[in-house]
mmCIF file of C-alpha atoms in Angstrom:
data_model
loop_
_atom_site.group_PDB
_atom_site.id
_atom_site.type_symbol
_atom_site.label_atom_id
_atom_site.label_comp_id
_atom_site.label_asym_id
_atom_site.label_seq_id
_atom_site.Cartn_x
_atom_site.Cartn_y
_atom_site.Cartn_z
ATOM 1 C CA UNK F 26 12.176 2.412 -8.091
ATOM 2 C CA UNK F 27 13.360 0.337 -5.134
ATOM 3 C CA UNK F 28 14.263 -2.922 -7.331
ATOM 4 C CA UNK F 29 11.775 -5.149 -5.797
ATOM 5 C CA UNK F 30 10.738 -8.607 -7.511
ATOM 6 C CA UNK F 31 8.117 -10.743 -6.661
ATOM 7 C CA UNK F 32 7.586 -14.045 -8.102
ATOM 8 C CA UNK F 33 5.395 -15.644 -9.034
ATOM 9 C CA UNK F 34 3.148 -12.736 -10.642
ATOM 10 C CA UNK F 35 0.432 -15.542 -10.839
ATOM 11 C CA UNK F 36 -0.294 -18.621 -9.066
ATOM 12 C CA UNK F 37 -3.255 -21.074 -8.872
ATOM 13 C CA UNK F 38 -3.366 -23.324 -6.139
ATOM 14 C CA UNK F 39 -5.937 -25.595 -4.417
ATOM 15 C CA UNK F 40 -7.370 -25.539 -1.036
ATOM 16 C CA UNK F 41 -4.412 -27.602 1.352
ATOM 17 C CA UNK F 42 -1.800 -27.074 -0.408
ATOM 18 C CA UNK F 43 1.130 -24.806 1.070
ATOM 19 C CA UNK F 44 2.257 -21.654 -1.110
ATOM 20 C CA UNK F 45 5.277 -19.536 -0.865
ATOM 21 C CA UNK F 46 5.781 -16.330 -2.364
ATOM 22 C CA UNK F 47 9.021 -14.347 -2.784
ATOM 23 C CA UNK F 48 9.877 -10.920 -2.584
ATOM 24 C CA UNK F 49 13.823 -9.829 -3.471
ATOM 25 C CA UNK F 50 15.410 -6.141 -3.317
ATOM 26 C CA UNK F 51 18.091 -4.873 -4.406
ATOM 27 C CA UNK F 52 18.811 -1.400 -2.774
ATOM 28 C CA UNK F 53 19.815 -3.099 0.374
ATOM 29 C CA UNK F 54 16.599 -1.565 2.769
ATOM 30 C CA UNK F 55 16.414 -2.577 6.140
ATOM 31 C CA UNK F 56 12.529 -3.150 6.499
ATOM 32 C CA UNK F 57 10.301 -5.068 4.357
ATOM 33 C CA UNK F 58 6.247 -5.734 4.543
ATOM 34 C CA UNK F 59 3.768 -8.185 3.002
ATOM 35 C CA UNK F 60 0.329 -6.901 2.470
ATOM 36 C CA UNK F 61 -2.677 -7.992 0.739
ATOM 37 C CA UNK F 62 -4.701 -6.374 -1.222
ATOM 38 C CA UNK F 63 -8.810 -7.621 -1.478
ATOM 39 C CA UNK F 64 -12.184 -5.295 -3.079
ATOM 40 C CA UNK F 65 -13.276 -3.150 -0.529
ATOM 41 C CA UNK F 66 -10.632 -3.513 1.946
ATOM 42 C CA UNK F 67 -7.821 -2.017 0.467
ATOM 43 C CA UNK F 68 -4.264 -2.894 1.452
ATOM 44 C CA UNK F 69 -3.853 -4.903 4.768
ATOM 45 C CA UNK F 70 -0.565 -5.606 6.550
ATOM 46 C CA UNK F 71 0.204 -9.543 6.786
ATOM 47 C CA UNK F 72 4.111 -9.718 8.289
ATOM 48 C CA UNK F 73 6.569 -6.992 8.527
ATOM 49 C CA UNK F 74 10.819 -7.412 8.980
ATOM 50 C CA UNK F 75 13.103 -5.010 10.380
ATOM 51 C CA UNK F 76 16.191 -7.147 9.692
ATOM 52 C CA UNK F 77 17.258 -10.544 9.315
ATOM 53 C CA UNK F 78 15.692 -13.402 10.780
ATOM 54 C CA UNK F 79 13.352 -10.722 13.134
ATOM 55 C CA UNK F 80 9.968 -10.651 11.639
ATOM 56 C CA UNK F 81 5.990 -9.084 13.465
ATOM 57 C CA UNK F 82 3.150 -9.594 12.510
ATOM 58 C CA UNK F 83 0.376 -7.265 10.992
ATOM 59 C CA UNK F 84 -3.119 -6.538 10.932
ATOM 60 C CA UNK F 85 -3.894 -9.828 9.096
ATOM 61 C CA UNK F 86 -1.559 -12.272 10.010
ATOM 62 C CA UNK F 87 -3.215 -15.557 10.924
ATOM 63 C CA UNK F 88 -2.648 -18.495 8.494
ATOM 64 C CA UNK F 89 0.423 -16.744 7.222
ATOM 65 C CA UNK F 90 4.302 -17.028 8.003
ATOM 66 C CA UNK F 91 7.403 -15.558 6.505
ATOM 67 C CA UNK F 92 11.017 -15.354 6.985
ATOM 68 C CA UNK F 93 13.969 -13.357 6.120
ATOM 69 C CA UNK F 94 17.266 -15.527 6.195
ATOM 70 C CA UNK F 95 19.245 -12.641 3.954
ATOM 71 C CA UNK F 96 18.432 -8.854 4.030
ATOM 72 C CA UNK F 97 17.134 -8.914 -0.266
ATOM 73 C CA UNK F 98 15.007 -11.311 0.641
ATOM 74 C CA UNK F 99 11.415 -11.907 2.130
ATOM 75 C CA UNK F 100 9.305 -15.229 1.997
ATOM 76 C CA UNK F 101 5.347 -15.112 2.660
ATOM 77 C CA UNK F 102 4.608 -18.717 3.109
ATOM 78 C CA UNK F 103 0.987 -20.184 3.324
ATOM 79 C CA UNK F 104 1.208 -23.570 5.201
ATOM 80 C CA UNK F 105 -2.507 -25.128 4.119
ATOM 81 C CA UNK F 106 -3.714 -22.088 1.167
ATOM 82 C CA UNK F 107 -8.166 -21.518 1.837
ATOM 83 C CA UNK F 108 -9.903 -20.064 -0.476
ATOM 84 C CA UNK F 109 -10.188 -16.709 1.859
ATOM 85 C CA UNK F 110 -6.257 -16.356 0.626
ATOM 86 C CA UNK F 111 -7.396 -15.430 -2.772
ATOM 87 C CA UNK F 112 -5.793 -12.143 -3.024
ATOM 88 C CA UNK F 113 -3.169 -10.003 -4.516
ATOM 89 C CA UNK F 114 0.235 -9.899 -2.234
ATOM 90 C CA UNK F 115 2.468 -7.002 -2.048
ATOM 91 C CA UNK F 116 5.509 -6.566 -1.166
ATOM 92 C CA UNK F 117 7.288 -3.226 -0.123
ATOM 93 C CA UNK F 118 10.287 -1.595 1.242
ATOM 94 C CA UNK F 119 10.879 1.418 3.402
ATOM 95 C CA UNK F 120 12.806 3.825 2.117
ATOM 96 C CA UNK F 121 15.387 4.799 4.257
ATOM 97 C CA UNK F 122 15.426 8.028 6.585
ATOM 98 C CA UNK F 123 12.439 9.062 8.111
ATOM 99 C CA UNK F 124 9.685 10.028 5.185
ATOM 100 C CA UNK F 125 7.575 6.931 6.019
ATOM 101 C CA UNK F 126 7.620 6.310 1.963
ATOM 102 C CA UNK F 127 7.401 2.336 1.273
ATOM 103 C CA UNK F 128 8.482 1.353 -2.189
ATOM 104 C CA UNK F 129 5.709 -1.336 -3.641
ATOM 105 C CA UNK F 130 6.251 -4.520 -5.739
ATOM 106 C CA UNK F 131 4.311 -4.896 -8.523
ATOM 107 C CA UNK F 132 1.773 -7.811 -6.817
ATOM 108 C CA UNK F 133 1.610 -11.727 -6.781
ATOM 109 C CA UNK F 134 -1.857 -12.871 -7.670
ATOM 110 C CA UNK F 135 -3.064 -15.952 -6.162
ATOM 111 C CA UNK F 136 -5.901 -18.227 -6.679
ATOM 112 C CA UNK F 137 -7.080 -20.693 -4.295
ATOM 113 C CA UNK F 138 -9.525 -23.188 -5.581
ATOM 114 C CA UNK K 27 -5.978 -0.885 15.011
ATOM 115 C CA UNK K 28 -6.849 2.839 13.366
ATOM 116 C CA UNK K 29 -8.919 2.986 10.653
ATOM 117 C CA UNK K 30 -8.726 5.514 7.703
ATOM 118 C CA UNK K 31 -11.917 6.141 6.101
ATOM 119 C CA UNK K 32 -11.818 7.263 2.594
ATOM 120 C CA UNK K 33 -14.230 9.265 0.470
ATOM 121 C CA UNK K 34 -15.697 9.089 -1.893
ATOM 122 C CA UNK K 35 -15.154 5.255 -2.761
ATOM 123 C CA UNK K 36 -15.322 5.964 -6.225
ATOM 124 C CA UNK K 37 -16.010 8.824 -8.964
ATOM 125 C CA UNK K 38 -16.950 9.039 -12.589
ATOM 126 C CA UNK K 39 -15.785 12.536 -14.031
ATOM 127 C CA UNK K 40 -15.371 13.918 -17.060
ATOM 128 C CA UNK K 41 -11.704 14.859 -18.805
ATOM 129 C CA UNK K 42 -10.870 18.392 -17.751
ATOM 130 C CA UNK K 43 -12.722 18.123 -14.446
ATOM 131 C CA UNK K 44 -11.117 18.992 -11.476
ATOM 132 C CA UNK K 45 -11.312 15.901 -8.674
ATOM 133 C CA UNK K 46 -11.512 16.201 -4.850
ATOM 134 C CA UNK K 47 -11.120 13.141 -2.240
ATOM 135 C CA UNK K 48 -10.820 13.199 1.923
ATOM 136 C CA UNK K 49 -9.294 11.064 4.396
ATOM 137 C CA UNK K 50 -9.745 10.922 7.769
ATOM 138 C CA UNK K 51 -8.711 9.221 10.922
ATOM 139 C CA UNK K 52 -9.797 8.540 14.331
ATOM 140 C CA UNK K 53 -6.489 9.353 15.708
ATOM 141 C CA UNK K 54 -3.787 11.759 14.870
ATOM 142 C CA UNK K 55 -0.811 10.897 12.277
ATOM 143 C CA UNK K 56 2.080 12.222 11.877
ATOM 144 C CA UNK K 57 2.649 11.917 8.128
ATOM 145 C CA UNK K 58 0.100 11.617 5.529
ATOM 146 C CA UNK K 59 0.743 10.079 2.476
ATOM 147 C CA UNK K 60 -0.788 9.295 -1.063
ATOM 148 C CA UNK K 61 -0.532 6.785 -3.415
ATOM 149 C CA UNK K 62 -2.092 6.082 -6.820
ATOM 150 C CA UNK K 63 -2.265 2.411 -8.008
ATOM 151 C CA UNK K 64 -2.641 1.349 -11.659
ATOM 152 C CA UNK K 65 -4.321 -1.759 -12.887
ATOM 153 C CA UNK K 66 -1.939 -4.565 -12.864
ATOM 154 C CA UNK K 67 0.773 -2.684 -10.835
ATOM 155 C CA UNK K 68 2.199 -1.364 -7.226
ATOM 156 C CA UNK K 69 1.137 1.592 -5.162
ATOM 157 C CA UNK K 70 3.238 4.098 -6.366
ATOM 158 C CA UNK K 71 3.518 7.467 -4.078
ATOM 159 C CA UNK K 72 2.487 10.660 -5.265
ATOM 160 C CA UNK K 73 2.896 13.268 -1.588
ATOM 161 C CA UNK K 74 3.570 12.729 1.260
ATOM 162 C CA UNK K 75 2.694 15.049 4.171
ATOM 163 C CA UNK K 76 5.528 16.233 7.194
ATOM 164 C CA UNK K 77 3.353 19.010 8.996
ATOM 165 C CA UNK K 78 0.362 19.901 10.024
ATOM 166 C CA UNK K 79 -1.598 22.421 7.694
ATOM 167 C CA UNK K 80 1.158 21.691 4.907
ATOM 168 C CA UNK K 81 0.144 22.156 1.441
ATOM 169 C CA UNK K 82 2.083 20.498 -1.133
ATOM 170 C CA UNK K 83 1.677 20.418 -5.318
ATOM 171 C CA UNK K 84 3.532 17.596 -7.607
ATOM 172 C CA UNK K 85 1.977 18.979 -10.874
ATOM 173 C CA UNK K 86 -1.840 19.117 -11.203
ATOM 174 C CA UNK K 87 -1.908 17.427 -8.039
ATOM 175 C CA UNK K 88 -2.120 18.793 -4.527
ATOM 176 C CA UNK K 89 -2.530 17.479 -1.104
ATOM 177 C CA UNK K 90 -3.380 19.226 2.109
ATOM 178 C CA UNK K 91 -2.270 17.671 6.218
ATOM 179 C CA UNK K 92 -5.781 18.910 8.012
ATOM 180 C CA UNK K 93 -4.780 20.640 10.916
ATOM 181 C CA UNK K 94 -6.007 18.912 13.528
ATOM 182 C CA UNK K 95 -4.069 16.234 12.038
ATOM 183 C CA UNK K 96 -6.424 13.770 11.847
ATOM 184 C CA UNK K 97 -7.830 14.349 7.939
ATOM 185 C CA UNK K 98 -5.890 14.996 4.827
ATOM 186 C CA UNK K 99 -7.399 16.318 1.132
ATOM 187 C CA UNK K 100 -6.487 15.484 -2.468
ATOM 188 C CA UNK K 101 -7.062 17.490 -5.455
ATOM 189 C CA UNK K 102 -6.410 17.337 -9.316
ATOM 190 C CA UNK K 103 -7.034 19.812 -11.087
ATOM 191 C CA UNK K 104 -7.662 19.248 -14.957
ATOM 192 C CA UNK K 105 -8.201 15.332 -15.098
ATOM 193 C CA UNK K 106 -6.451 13.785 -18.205
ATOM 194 C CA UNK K 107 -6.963 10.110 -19.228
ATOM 195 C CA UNK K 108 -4.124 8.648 -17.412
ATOM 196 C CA UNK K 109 -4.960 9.784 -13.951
ATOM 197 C CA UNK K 110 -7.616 6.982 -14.537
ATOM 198 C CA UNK K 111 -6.815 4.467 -11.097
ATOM 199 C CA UNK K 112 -7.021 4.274 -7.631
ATOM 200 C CA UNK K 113 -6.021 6.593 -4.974
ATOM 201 C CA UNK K 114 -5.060 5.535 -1.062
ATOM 202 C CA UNK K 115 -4.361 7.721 1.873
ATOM 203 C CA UNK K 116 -1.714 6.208 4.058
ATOM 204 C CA UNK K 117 -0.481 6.832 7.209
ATOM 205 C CA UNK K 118 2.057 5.455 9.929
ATOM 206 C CA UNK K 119 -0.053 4.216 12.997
ATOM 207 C CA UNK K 120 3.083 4.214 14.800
ATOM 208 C CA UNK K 121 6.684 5.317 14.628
ATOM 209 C CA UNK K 122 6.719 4.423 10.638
ATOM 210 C CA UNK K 123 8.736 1.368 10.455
ATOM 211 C CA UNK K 124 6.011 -0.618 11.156
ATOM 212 C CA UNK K 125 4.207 -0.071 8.180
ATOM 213 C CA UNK K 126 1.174 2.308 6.981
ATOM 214 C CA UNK K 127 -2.061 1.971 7.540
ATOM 215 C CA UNK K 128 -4.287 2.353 4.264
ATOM 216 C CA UNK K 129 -7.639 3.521 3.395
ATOM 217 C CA UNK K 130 -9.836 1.839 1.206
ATOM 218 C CA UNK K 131 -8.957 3.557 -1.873
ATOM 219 C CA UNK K 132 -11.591 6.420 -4.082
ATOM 220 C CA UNK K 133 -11.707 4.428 -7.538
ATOM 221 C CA UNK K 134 -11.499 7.268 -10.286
ATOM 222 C CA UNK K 135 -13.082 6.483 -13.688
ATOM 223 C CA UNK K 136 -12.550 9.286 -16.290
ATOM 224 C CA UNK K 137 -15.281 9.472 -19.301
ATOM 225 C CA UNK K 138 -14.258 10.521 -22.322
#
């Protein structure tokens, strides 16, 4: 268990507006990801951070931003949410050393309409 | 970016049945991991890989790294209920902090 919190768990939204979803820690790890997770695609990498305030982007990173202004914490933001956002966002953590291991959140589920 | 491609995407056994799934890649990794996901929750890890031609067991469960390191196998042996989910391979495309790459997933639906 790596302590990680996402919130919300569940969000409706509608097309235009902006969303922002939060991931906290609390075992102090350096890197943290965002990912989504869609049917037949399985888990895709949005933004990674490998400390504060220096962020990349993933496989999937158009239309998203994020920032990391303390190390326990990770914001996914969605300036204008389209319905192609629908999805369920995870959040991990790499454990430290080198076993490649990321610790997962337990998902953020949002709905565009 | 490298692709994992997962098989089978899905499986309907019965309990007691043992359960085999692949992954492979176009390119070589250096650690291959796997993680089971239950509805509602997180990937959670179940082995990860270090070496080429490793075998490793956690339980009923065992994983092999291919040796051309570009393919890694999953077994359980003696399905029970709760081993009802979905399993991803994972690897690191690059030097690991960058985040893994997943496959698809192999759905696994146990009948009673």
């Amino acid at each position: 268990d790596a302590g990680i919190t996402q919130s919300p768990r569940h969000k409706v939204t509608e097309t235009g507006t902006p969303v922002t979803l939060r991931c906290h820690q609390t075992e102090n790890h350096r890197y943290m990801y965002w990912y989504r997770q869609d049917p037949g695609h399985g888990l895709r990498l949005i933004h990674y951070s490998y400390g504060v305030k220096d962020t990349d982007k993933g496989e999937v990173s158009d239309g998203y931003s994020v920032s990391r202004s303390k190390t326990e914490d990770f914001l996914l933001t969605l300036e204008s949410a389209t319905s192609s956002q629908t999805s369920v966002y995870f959040c991990a953590t790499l454990s430290p050393g080198d076993t490649g291991e990321l610790f997962f959140g337990e998902g953020s589920r949002l709905t565009v309409l | 970016g490298q692709q994992l491609n997962q098989s089978p995407q899905s499986m309907f056994i019965q309990e007691g049945e043992d359960v085999s799934m692949n992954c492979t890649s176009s390119s070589i990794f250096n650690t291959w991991l796997w993680y089971k996901q239950d509805p509602g929750e997180g990937p959670v890890l179940l082995i990860a890989l270090y070496k080429a031609g490793e075998l490793t067991s956690n339980g009923r469960l065992t994983a092999q790294f291919g040796i051309t390191r570009k393919d890694s196998f999953l077994n359980i042996s003696a399905s029970i209920p709760s081993d009802v989910g979905i399993y991803f391979c994972a690897g690191p495309p690059g030097g690991g902090a960058d985040g893994l790459t997943f496959g698809k997933g192999t759905h696994l639906i146990i009948q009673p």
